[in-house]
Amino acid sequence: MPAERYKTQGIELEALARITELIGAAVDLDTTLASILEVLGETMRMERATLLLYDQGRQQLVIKASCGLSEEEEQRGVYRPDEGVCGQIFQSGSPFVVPDINSEPLFLNRTGARPTMSRSRIAFLGVPVVVKGDPEGVLTVDRLFSDDVSFEEDIRFLRILATLIAQFLTLHREIVKKEARLVAENASLKARLHQAHGGHFIIGKCKPMQEVFSIIEKIASSSVTALLLGESGTGKELVARAIHEGGIRRDKPFVRINCAALPETLLESELFGHERGAFTGAHAARPGRFELADKGTIFLDEIGELPLALQAKMLRVLQERQFERLGGTKTFTVDIRIVAATNVSLEEAVAKGHFRPDLYYRLNVVPIILPPLRGRKEDIPLLLGHFLAGSNERNGKRAKITAELLDFLVTYPWPGNIREMQNLVERMVILAENERLTLDDLPNGFLRERSSGEGPRIVPDGAREPRRRSLQDIERQEVEAALRRNGWVQVRAARELGLTERQIGYRIRKHGLNRQDSFRRPEDDREGG
Ligand SMILES: Nc1ncnc2c1ncn2[C@@H]1O[C@H](COP(=O)(O)OP(=O)(O)OP(=O)(O)O)[C@@H](O)[C@H]1O
Ligand SMILES: [Mg+2]
């Protein structure tokens, strides 16, 4: 082999090596193809190189990448698959050489890149790009004609290159397909999640919450009774709505009733409705919540407070979906899903004789336990971020939580759970003077309410070190905090503190506590059912 040939082969090999490298590192189809042609132009001393690919939509061969052509020239380079030399290469699937483009009538020079009155002769070489046996495009180069050029060698090299490009195209298509599948899968998963949780934004990456999500998803499409168990403010209502909106009943009513908010007779009439004249003041017949919830979901909040006298009637609705209005004889049958919630232990209530065991078993078909916030520390930063974003948006602020405050809030025991956090964040965002929220922005007394058992006690600076509290102070604050947490329902606050109703009543009078003087938190204003 002549020395010249060795040299050419060396250059070709180098070009191939660079091109394979480009393909290996490919991120984007167009840029990679353009770089491949650039390497070709550089190493092969070629004037122009183009890669035409068949465009199914346009039914034309279109320049996909080029080297040595302006953008305008590129755009002009569009051929019908039966047009000119490129069309012929594409249709026949064989290479084509035009030793002198000026003397070849088939040569269209559509791009206008080649001067027609050139003194040097230009040779044109083209090879098909074949993907899985089918021609998909054409790779062409122009090179200045000289006698030592061996077209055969050039064609051989171009064919290797065309094969590499074809493989790259195949690979790329597979990736695109896979990507499209992943995107679709992702979208459908998101949609399912959104649906399953009824579009409610329930935050929780901790394991117990993942468990909650999985149960919601499993039961949403059925009508099985669910019982939500969790402390105040742990998200029971949010989950109840998510169950409703994740299922087939989502377009039907979601009716909530708080069993602790009304005295017995009123509650009975609220639940089951009444006929005209059923009791003094019943001037007209009125449907109850069960009737209103027909085809939808009824959310029986604080079911643990349901008076014993109403429990039998409730049991019948659970078992037979039937009831009569107060003062009525007509039996109503409803199609409802029942979701109940309680923040007291029903088992204990059963043991104490406050709750019918048969009703408890009927309710406890699918129990869902909502963990208290102090037990899900990993979710605290997420939740803070979520509420901060909301409060900022509502109040047109850009508050941020500093690291020291975050540290404190992660170890804070959150007796009022997520609702307490939501209120705290809203309050700090509204009141803060600076964008950076620090320990100083915590409401007065907040540091003091922190349980002393957990973590190092944080005292931001000497000035804010809370004064030593007297026993009287502590008692007053504890009682008031418990009342606030329980919406000023004395029975519940007493239970939380381990006091009897009489004992808490005594302390309320002693410290002159009343709801108006206490800081009004949004939770105190919630509708009673
Ligand atoms: N995982 C969560 N992600 C985002 N927000 C939440 C989450 N859990 C609760 N919240 C929000 O916290 C507040 C309290 O939740 P919710 O009213 O559902 O609690 P609850 O358990 O019903 O409380 P209570 O027993 O006092 O009625 C609501 O504003 C709710 O949107
Ligand atoms: Mg609630």
XYZ file of C-alpha atoms and ligand atoms in Angstrom:
561
model
C 0.000 0.000 0.000
C 1.384 3.391 -0.907
C 2.523 5.670 1.929
C -0.179 8.197 0.978
C -2.877 5.614 1.598
C -1.562 4.765 5.083
C -1.732 8.420 5.907
C -5.326 8.715 4.709
C -6.315 5.644 6.669
C -4.739 7.131 9.754
C -6.820 10.283 9.340
C -9.970 8.262 8.718
C -9.380 6.178 11.825
C -8.827 9.288 13.852
C -12.045 10.781 12.498
C -13.926 7.583 13.319
C -12.489 7.515 16.806
C -13.608 11.095 17.417
C -17.045 10.393 16.009
C -17.551 7.272 18.111
C -16.581 9.310 21.114
C -19.157 11.961 20.172
C -21.835 9.317 19.859
C -20.887 7.803 23.185
C -21.253 11.141 24.928
C -24.362 12.203 22.983
C -26.966 14.159 24.847
C -28.919 15.768 22.089
C -29.521 14.373 18.626
C -29.112 17.556 16.601
C -25.938 18.785 18.252
C -24.310 15.386 18.026
C -25.136 15.040 14.345
C -23.794 18.521 13.669
C -20.568 17.710 15.533
C -20.171 14.477 13.587
C -20.349 16.368 10.313
C -17.959 18.952 11.613
C -15.390 16.291 12.393
C -15.945 14.941 8.936
C -15.409 18.366 7.387
C -12.283 18.991 9.435
C -10.512 15.726 8.998
C -11.466 14.811 5.500
C -10.723 18.142 3.869
C -14.240 18.145 2.574
C -15.955 21.300 1.445
C -19.408 20.508 2.535
C -21.128 17.646 4.263
C -24.825 17.136 4.755
C -26.993 14.595 6.422
C -30.476 14.401 4.950
C -33.119 12.436 6.775
C -36.510 11.424 5.533
C -39.226 13.430 7.228
C -42.349 11.265 7.435
C -44.674 14.196 7.971
C -43.416 16.263 5.068
C -42.598 13.210 2.942
C -39.344 14.853 1.993
C -35.665 14.502 2.571
C -34.658 17.327 4.853
C -31.197 18.461 5.892
C -30.823 17.380 9.505
C -27.231 18.471 9.947
C -24.605 20.044 7.803
C -21.143 21.429 7.728
C -20.150 24.263 5.447
C -23.706 25.397 4.709
C -25.342 28.564 5.953
C -28.674 28.267 7.708
C -30.432 29.637 4.671
C -28.711 27.164 2.390
C -29.674 24.418 4.797
C -33.312 25.361 4.636
C -33.293 25.269 0.866
C -31.911 21.764 0.910
C -35.208 19.913 0.809
C -35.814 17.147 -1.713
C -38.615 14.876 -2.682
C -37.483 11.298 -2.170
C -37.408 10.775 -5.946
C -35.648 14.010 -6.793
C -32.080 14.475 -7.953
C -29.012 12.572 -6.869
C -30.019 12.499 -3.215
C -33.427 11.090 -4.132
C -31.775 8.452 -6.231
C -29.410 7.396 -3.431
C -32.317 7.266 -1.012
C -34.541 5.208 -3.294
C -31.912 2.843 -4.605
C -30.122 2.437 -1.305
C -26.780 2.580 -3.180
C -23.964 5.105 -3.086
C -23.574 7.598 -5.873
C -20.552 9.533 -7.071
C -20.658 12.635 -9.260
C -17.032 13.197 -10.256
C -17.844 16.679 -11.560
C -21.081 18.243 -10.442
C -21.061 20.781 -13.246
C -21.447 18.110 -15.858
C -24.124 16.044 -14.110
C -27.696 16.963 -15.147
C -29.236 15.085 -12.199
C -27.348 17.317 -9.822
C -29.794 19.899 -8.528
C -27.531 22.084 -6.367
C -30.667 23.060 -4.515
C -28.917 24.637 -1.595
C -27.114 27.007 -3.955
C -23.986 26.488 -1.885
C -21.891 25.494 -4.837
C -20.921 28.218 -7.289
C -21.967 27.081 -10.737
C -19.103 28.829 -12.465
C -16.382 27.351 -10.363
C -13.001 26.855 -11.954
C -12.162 23.909 -9.750
C -14.187 20.833 -10.298
C -16.169 19.596 -7.374
C -16.923 15.964 -6.816
C -20.006 14.886 -4.935
C -20.289 11.629 -3.016
C -23.367 10.294 -1.315
C -24.243 7.131 0.594
C -27.565 5.971 2.008
C -28.185 5.906 5.735
C -29.911 2.601 6.363
C -31.648 1.934 9.659
C -32.728 -1.657 10.263
C -32.739 -2.420 6.546
C -34.718 0.656 5.490
C -33.180 3.749 3.916
C -33.756 6.661 6.264
C -31.557 9.306 4.792
C -28.532 10.263 2.786
C -25.057 11.339 3.843
C -23.274 13.470 1.260
C -19.972 15.255 0.964
C -18.440 17.574 -1.597
C -14.762 17.548 -2.115
C -12.481 19.299 -4.482
C -11.612 17.051 -7.294
C -8.015 16.095 -7.766
C -6.493 13.127 -9.473
C -5.175 11.396 -6.398
C -8.649 11.084 -4.868
C -9.915 7.552 -4.789
C -13.682 7.696 -4.767
C -13.891 4.042 -3.774
C -11.935 4.600 -0.565
C -14.016 7.659 0.236
C -17.279 5.798 -0.312
C -16.082 2.948 1.897
C -15.312 5.404 4.660
C -18.618 7.240 4.250
C -20.500 3.942 4.450
C -18.866 3.152 7.783
C -19.833 6.575 8.977
C -23.406 6.192 7.692
C -23.675 2.920 9.627
C -22.501 4.632 12.805
C -25.039 7.405 12.271
C -27.777 4.841 11.631
C -26.922 3.065 14.881
C -26.925 6.349 16.678
C -30.356 7.195 15.255
C -31.742 3.831 16.337
C -30.362 4.260 19.808
C -31.705 7.768 19.996
C -35.165 6.649 18.934
C -35.191 3.963 21.594
C -34.240 6.542 24.183
C -36.917 8.952 22.989
C -39.499 6.176 23.150
C -38.383 5.158 26.595
C -38.374 8.761 27.739
C -41.874 9.320 26.386
C -43.001 6.205 28.218
C -41.417 7.426 31.441
C -42.958 10.871 31.061
C -46.372 9.318 30.463
C -45.902 6.957 33.381
C -44.831 9.793 35.601
C -47.812 11.903 34.568
C -50.212 9.065 35.193
C -48.659 8.322 38.575
C -48.952 11.978 39.479
C -52.539 12.051 38.300
C -53.315 8.935 40.303
C -51.687 10.380 43.375
C -53.567 13.613 42.882
C -56.785 11.716 42.410
C -56.153 9.367 45.240
C -55.640 12.266 47.559
C -58.441 14.206 45.994
C -56.100 16.940 44.897
C -55.447 17.712 48.545
C -51.924 18.471 49.267
C -51.088 16.039 52.011
C -47.471 16.277 52.965
C -45.670 13.378 54.497
C -42.630 11.391 53.520
C -42.292 9.608 56.843
C -43.191 5.955 56.894
C -46.456 6.213 58.841
C -47.728 8.818 56.370
C -46.710 6.681 53.402
C -48.762 3.960 55.013
C -51.686 6.397 55.279
C -51.381 7.286 51.569
C -51.319 3.665 50.606
C -54.502 2.957 52.580
C -56.231 6.010 51.094
C -55.372 4.779 47.639
C -56.608 1.283 48.391
C -59.960 2.270 49.830
C -60.789 5.391 47.828
C -62.596 3.610 45.014
C -64.716 1.472 47.362
C -67.311 2.600 49.878
C -65.813 0.884 52.882
C -66.135 2.680 56.223
C -62.944 4.349 57.429
C -62.057 5.415 60.939
C -59.477 8.154 61.312
C -57.552 8.114 64.558
C -55.270 10.894 65.596
C -54.692 13.785 67.923
C -56.180 17.153 67.254
C -54.732 18.864 64.198
C -53.084 15.785 62.681
C -55.001 16.051 59.415
C -58.028 13.840 59.962
C -60.381 16.072 58.060
C -57.885 16.526 55.250
C -57.601 12.769 54.893
C -61.393 12.342 55.061
C -61.752 14.738 52.137
C -58.988 12.996 50.252
C -60.773 9.664 50.647
C -63.972 11.216 49.350
C -62.418 13.008 46.440
C -60.202 10.115 45.448
C -63.189 7.867 44.830
C -66.219 7.546 42.623
C -68.272 9.765 44.899
C -66.104 12.801 44.315
C -68.802 14.702 42.409
C -71.348 14.008 45.125
C -71.653 15.809 48.448
C -69.116 15.585 51.250
C -71.043 16.376 54.418
C -69.288 16.940 57.718
C -70.871 16.863 61.120
C -69.125 17.431 64.414
C -70.650 15.078 66.956
C -69.140 17.025 69.858
C -70.485 20.417 68.898
C -74.198 20.047 69.557
C -76.388 18.967 72.441
C -78.026 15.592 72.029
C -81.463 16.534 70.624
C -80.089 19.101 68.218
C -77.463 16.659 67.058
C -80.082 13.994 66.467
C -82.131 16.308 64.314
C -79.003 17.478 62.478
C -78.027 13.914 61.684
C -81.384 12.396 60.828
C -83.601 15.396 60.067
C -87.046 16.034 61.470
C -90.645 16.251 60.398
C -92.761 19.304 60.960
C -93.839 19.574 64.583
C -91.364 16.972 65.770
C -90.408 19.317 68.595
C -91.160 22.860 69.678
C -89.775 25.153 67.059
C -89.821 22.542 64.271
C -91.993 24.681 62.020
C -91.044 22.895 58.862
C -89.701 19.489 57.951
C -85.958 19.400 57.443
C -83.663 16.770 55.985
C -80.703 15.701 58.109
C -77.060 15.341 57.176
C -77.458 11.689 56.253
C -80.069 12.590 53.677
C -77.979 15.457 52.380
C -75.016 13.142 52.007
C -76.914 10.620 49.883
C -74.656 9.205 47.111
C -71.738 11.026 48.709
C -69.712 10.792 51.918
C -70.628 11.700 55.461
C -67.759 12.646 57.745
C -68.671 11.994 61.375
C -66.095 14.085 63.191
C -65.378 13.461 66.873
C -67.476 10.325 66.801
C -66.183 9.480 70.280
C -68.401 12.256 71.647
C -71.586 10.834 70.140
C -74.108 10.590 72.998
C -74.888 7.032 73.997
C -78.571 7.580 73.267
C -77.825 8.241 69.583
C -75.431 5.383 69.141
C -78.114 2.751 68.475
C -79.634 4.841 65.705
C -76.173 5.415 64.285
C -75.467 1.706 64.371
C -78.570 1.059 62.289
C -77.436 3.541 59.643
C -74.070 1.846 59.532
C -75.582 -1.591 59.204
C -78.593 -0.935 57.007
C -78.149 2.588 55.713
C -81.643 3.262 57.057
C -83.219 5.729 59.486
C -86.314 7.812 60.168
C -86.491 11.542 60.642
C -87.313 12.779 64.132
C -91.067 12.640 64.561
C -91.446 10.703 61.324
C -92.391 7.169 60.380
C -91.107 6.997 56.847
C -87.908 5.019 56.534
C -85.167 6.614 54.448
C -82.538 4.509 52.769
C -79.326 6.228 51.755
C -76.292 5.286 49.732
C -73.389 6.806 51.617
C -69.786 6.241 52.474
C -69.043 6.789 56.146
C -65.785 8.242 57.359
C -65.518 8.832 61.097
C -62.788 10.503 63.099
C -61.834 10.617 66.727
C -59.061 12.015 68.849
C -60.064 9.997 71.880
C -59.469 6.300 72.223
C -62.696 4.509 71.347
C -61.413 1.372 72.996
C -61.134 3.257 76.249
C -64.573 4.747 75.720
C -65.928 1.247 75.158
C -64.188 0.015 78.297
C -65.716 2.849 80.272
C -69.152 2.122 78.874
C -69.373 5.424 76.971
C -69.341 3.804 73.582
C -71.227 0.805 72.253
C -68.833 -1.972 71.301
C -70.984 -3.032 68.320
C -70.824 0.501 66.949
C -67.086 0.582 67.526
C -66.568 -2.619 65.538
C -68.769 -1.341 62.733
C -66.707 1.830 62.513
C -63.331 0.248 62.929
C -63.363 -1.578 59.579
C -60.403 0.317 58.153
C -58.635 2.269 60.875
C -56.221 4.937 59.644
C -53.795 6.211 62.227
C -52.526 9.744 61.756
C -49.236 10.158 63.594
C -48.698 13.167 65.845
C -46.291 15.728 64.433
C -43.679 15.188 67.158
C -43.403 11.606 65.889
C -42.640 12.669 62.330
C -39.755 15.090 62.673
C -38.518 14.425 59.140
C -41.730 15.960 57.800
C -41.449 19.124 59.878
C -39.166 21.036 57.473
C -41.370 20.028 54.534
C -44.525 21.154 56.286
C -42.905 24.389 57.403
C -41.882 25.078 53.837
C -45.383 24.318 52.635
C -47.111 26.606 55.104
C -44.478 29.305 54.708
C -45.044 29.395 50.954
C -48.790 29.676 51.506
C -48.536 32.373 54.169
C -46.040 34.346 52.104
C -48.283 34.237 49.107
C -51.405 35.197 51.046
C -49.672 38.083 52.765
C -47.426 39.269 49.979
C -44.280 38.527 52.013
C -41.037 36.722 51.425
C -40.280 35.401 54.893
C -37.666 32.693 55.365
C -36.996 30.469 58.345
C -33.454 30.705 59.707
C -31.477 27.623 60.640
C -31.684 28.334 64.397
C -35.454 28.663 64.226
C -35.734 25.520 62.134
C -33.628 23.596 64.657
C -35.918 24.731 67.397
C -39.103 23.925 65.516
C -37.915 20.440 64.646
C -37.501 19.564 68.319
C -40.595 21.427 69.495
C -43.257 18.886 70.544
C -46.191 20.487 68.668
C -49.053 19.628 71.030
C -51.516 21.157 68.544
C -49.870 19.278 65.676
C -50.108 20.517 62.111
C -52.804 23.057 62.795
C -50.621 24.627 65.460
C -47.776 24.818 62.967
C -49.993 26.321 60.304
C -51.216 29.002 62.707
C -47.757 29.706 64.038
C -46.275 30.182 60.583
C -49.123 32.432 59.476
C -48.792 34.508 62.595
C -45.026 34.863 62.327
C -45.224 35.796 58.656
C -47.793 38.485 59.366
C -46.035 39.943 62.397
C -42.380 39.570 61.432
C -40.481 42.799 60.845
C -37.746 41.135 58.794
C -37.746 38.576 56.074
C -35.538 36.308 58.159
C -37.614 34.613 60.829
C -35.625 33.862 63.974
C -36.363 32.628 67.483
C -37.224 36.237 68.323
C -40.212 36.046 66.047
C -41.817 33.274 68.076
C -44.855 34.498 69.988
C -44.336 35.338 73.639
C -44.604 32.313 75.822
C -43.895 29.945 72.960
C -40.446 29.073 74.234
C -41.902 28.484 77.652
C -44.579 26.113 76.378
C -41.895 23.900 74.984
C -41.637 20.655 76.879
C -38.590 20.689 79.101
C -37.761 17.028 78.631
C -36.668 17.155 75.036
C -33.396 18.406 73.594
C -31.303 21.283 74.803
C -33.273 24.196 76.074
C -32.904 27.030 73.642
C -32.701 30.511 74.996
C -31.868 32.862 72.155
C -30.337 35.593 74.238
C -30.218 36.786 77.815
C -32.883 39.367 77.219
C -35.388 36.779 76.164
C -34.642 34.245 78.899
C -38.097 33.688 80.268
C -38.469 34.679 83.877
C -38.812 31.811 86.286
C -42.446 31.009 86.431
C -44.384 30.506 89.592
C -46.468 27.352 90.000
C -49.561 29.499 89.649
C -48.278 30.865 86.355
C -47.509 27.414 85.056
C -50.939 26.144 86.001
C -52.709 29.083 84.383
C -50.703 28.748 81.168
C -51.110 24.991 80.935
C -54.854 25.182 81.456
C -55.237 27.997 78.984
C -53.104 26.241 76.375
C -55.115 23.036 76.748
C -58.361 24.966 76.402
C -57.102 26.653 73.279
C -55.983 23.373 71.800
C -59.400 21.920 72.430
C -61.421 24.802 71.099
C -62.424 25.785 74.649
C -64.378 22.577 75.075
C -63.793 22.096 78.789
C -64.454 18.347 78.864
C -61.769 17.760 76.278
C -59.200 20.078 77.808
C -59.817 18.413 81.167
C -59.319 14.999 79.688
C -56.058 16.093 78.105
C -54.775 17.417 81.415
C -56.036 14.462 83.410
C -58.444 16.657 85.384
C -62.116 16.184 86.075
C -64.587 18.655 84.650
C -65.102 20.087 88.112
C -61.376 20.524 88.633
C -60.846 22.355 85.359
C -63.907 24.514 86.032
C -62.406 25.531 89.342
C -59.087 26.471 87.730
C -60.775 28.440 84.956
C -62.600 30.526 87.558
C -59.550 30.849 89.759
C -57.393 32.266 86.960
C -60.251 34.203 85.397
C -59.669 32.507 82.050
C -62.040 33.215 79.235
C -62.048 32.695 75.557
C -62.246 36.374 74.550
C -59.143 37.359 76.458
C -57.193 34.474 75.140
C -55.430 34.931 71.833
C -57.983 34.009 69.231
C -56.621 31.433 66.895
C -58.355 30.513 63.644
C -59.070 27.032 64.996
C -61.382 28.574 67.562
C -63.503 29.929 64.791
C -64.023 26.733 62.909
C -67.597 25.861 62.106
C -69.012 23.456 64.576
C -70.488 21.049 62.072
N -50.040 16.249 55.957
C -50.489 17.490 55.827
N -50.010 18.255 54.846
C -50.442 19.521 54.722
N -51.338 20.094 55.499
C -51.866 19.384 56.491
C -51.469 18.039 56.701
N -52.158 17.561 57.748
C -52.934 18.562 58.182
N -52.779 19.653 57.437
C -53.458 20.947 57.649
O -53.519 21.162 59.039
C -54.775 21.657 59.440
C -55.416 20.725 60.419
O -55.805 19.544 59.762
P -57.230 18.878 60.019
O -58.284 19.892 60.236
O -57.460 17.894 58.937
O -56.907 18.150 61.394
P -57.825 17.294 62.318
O -57.090 16.065 62.636
O -59.172 17.159 61.700
O -57.893 18.162 63.630
P -59.057 18.215 64.782
O -59.055 16.895 65.460
O -58.599 19.308 65.629
O -60.320 18.510 64.056
C -55.581 21.818 58.175
O -55.493 23.141 57.735
C -54.904 20.902 57.193
O -55.062 21.374 55.885
Mg -60.985 17.930 62.355
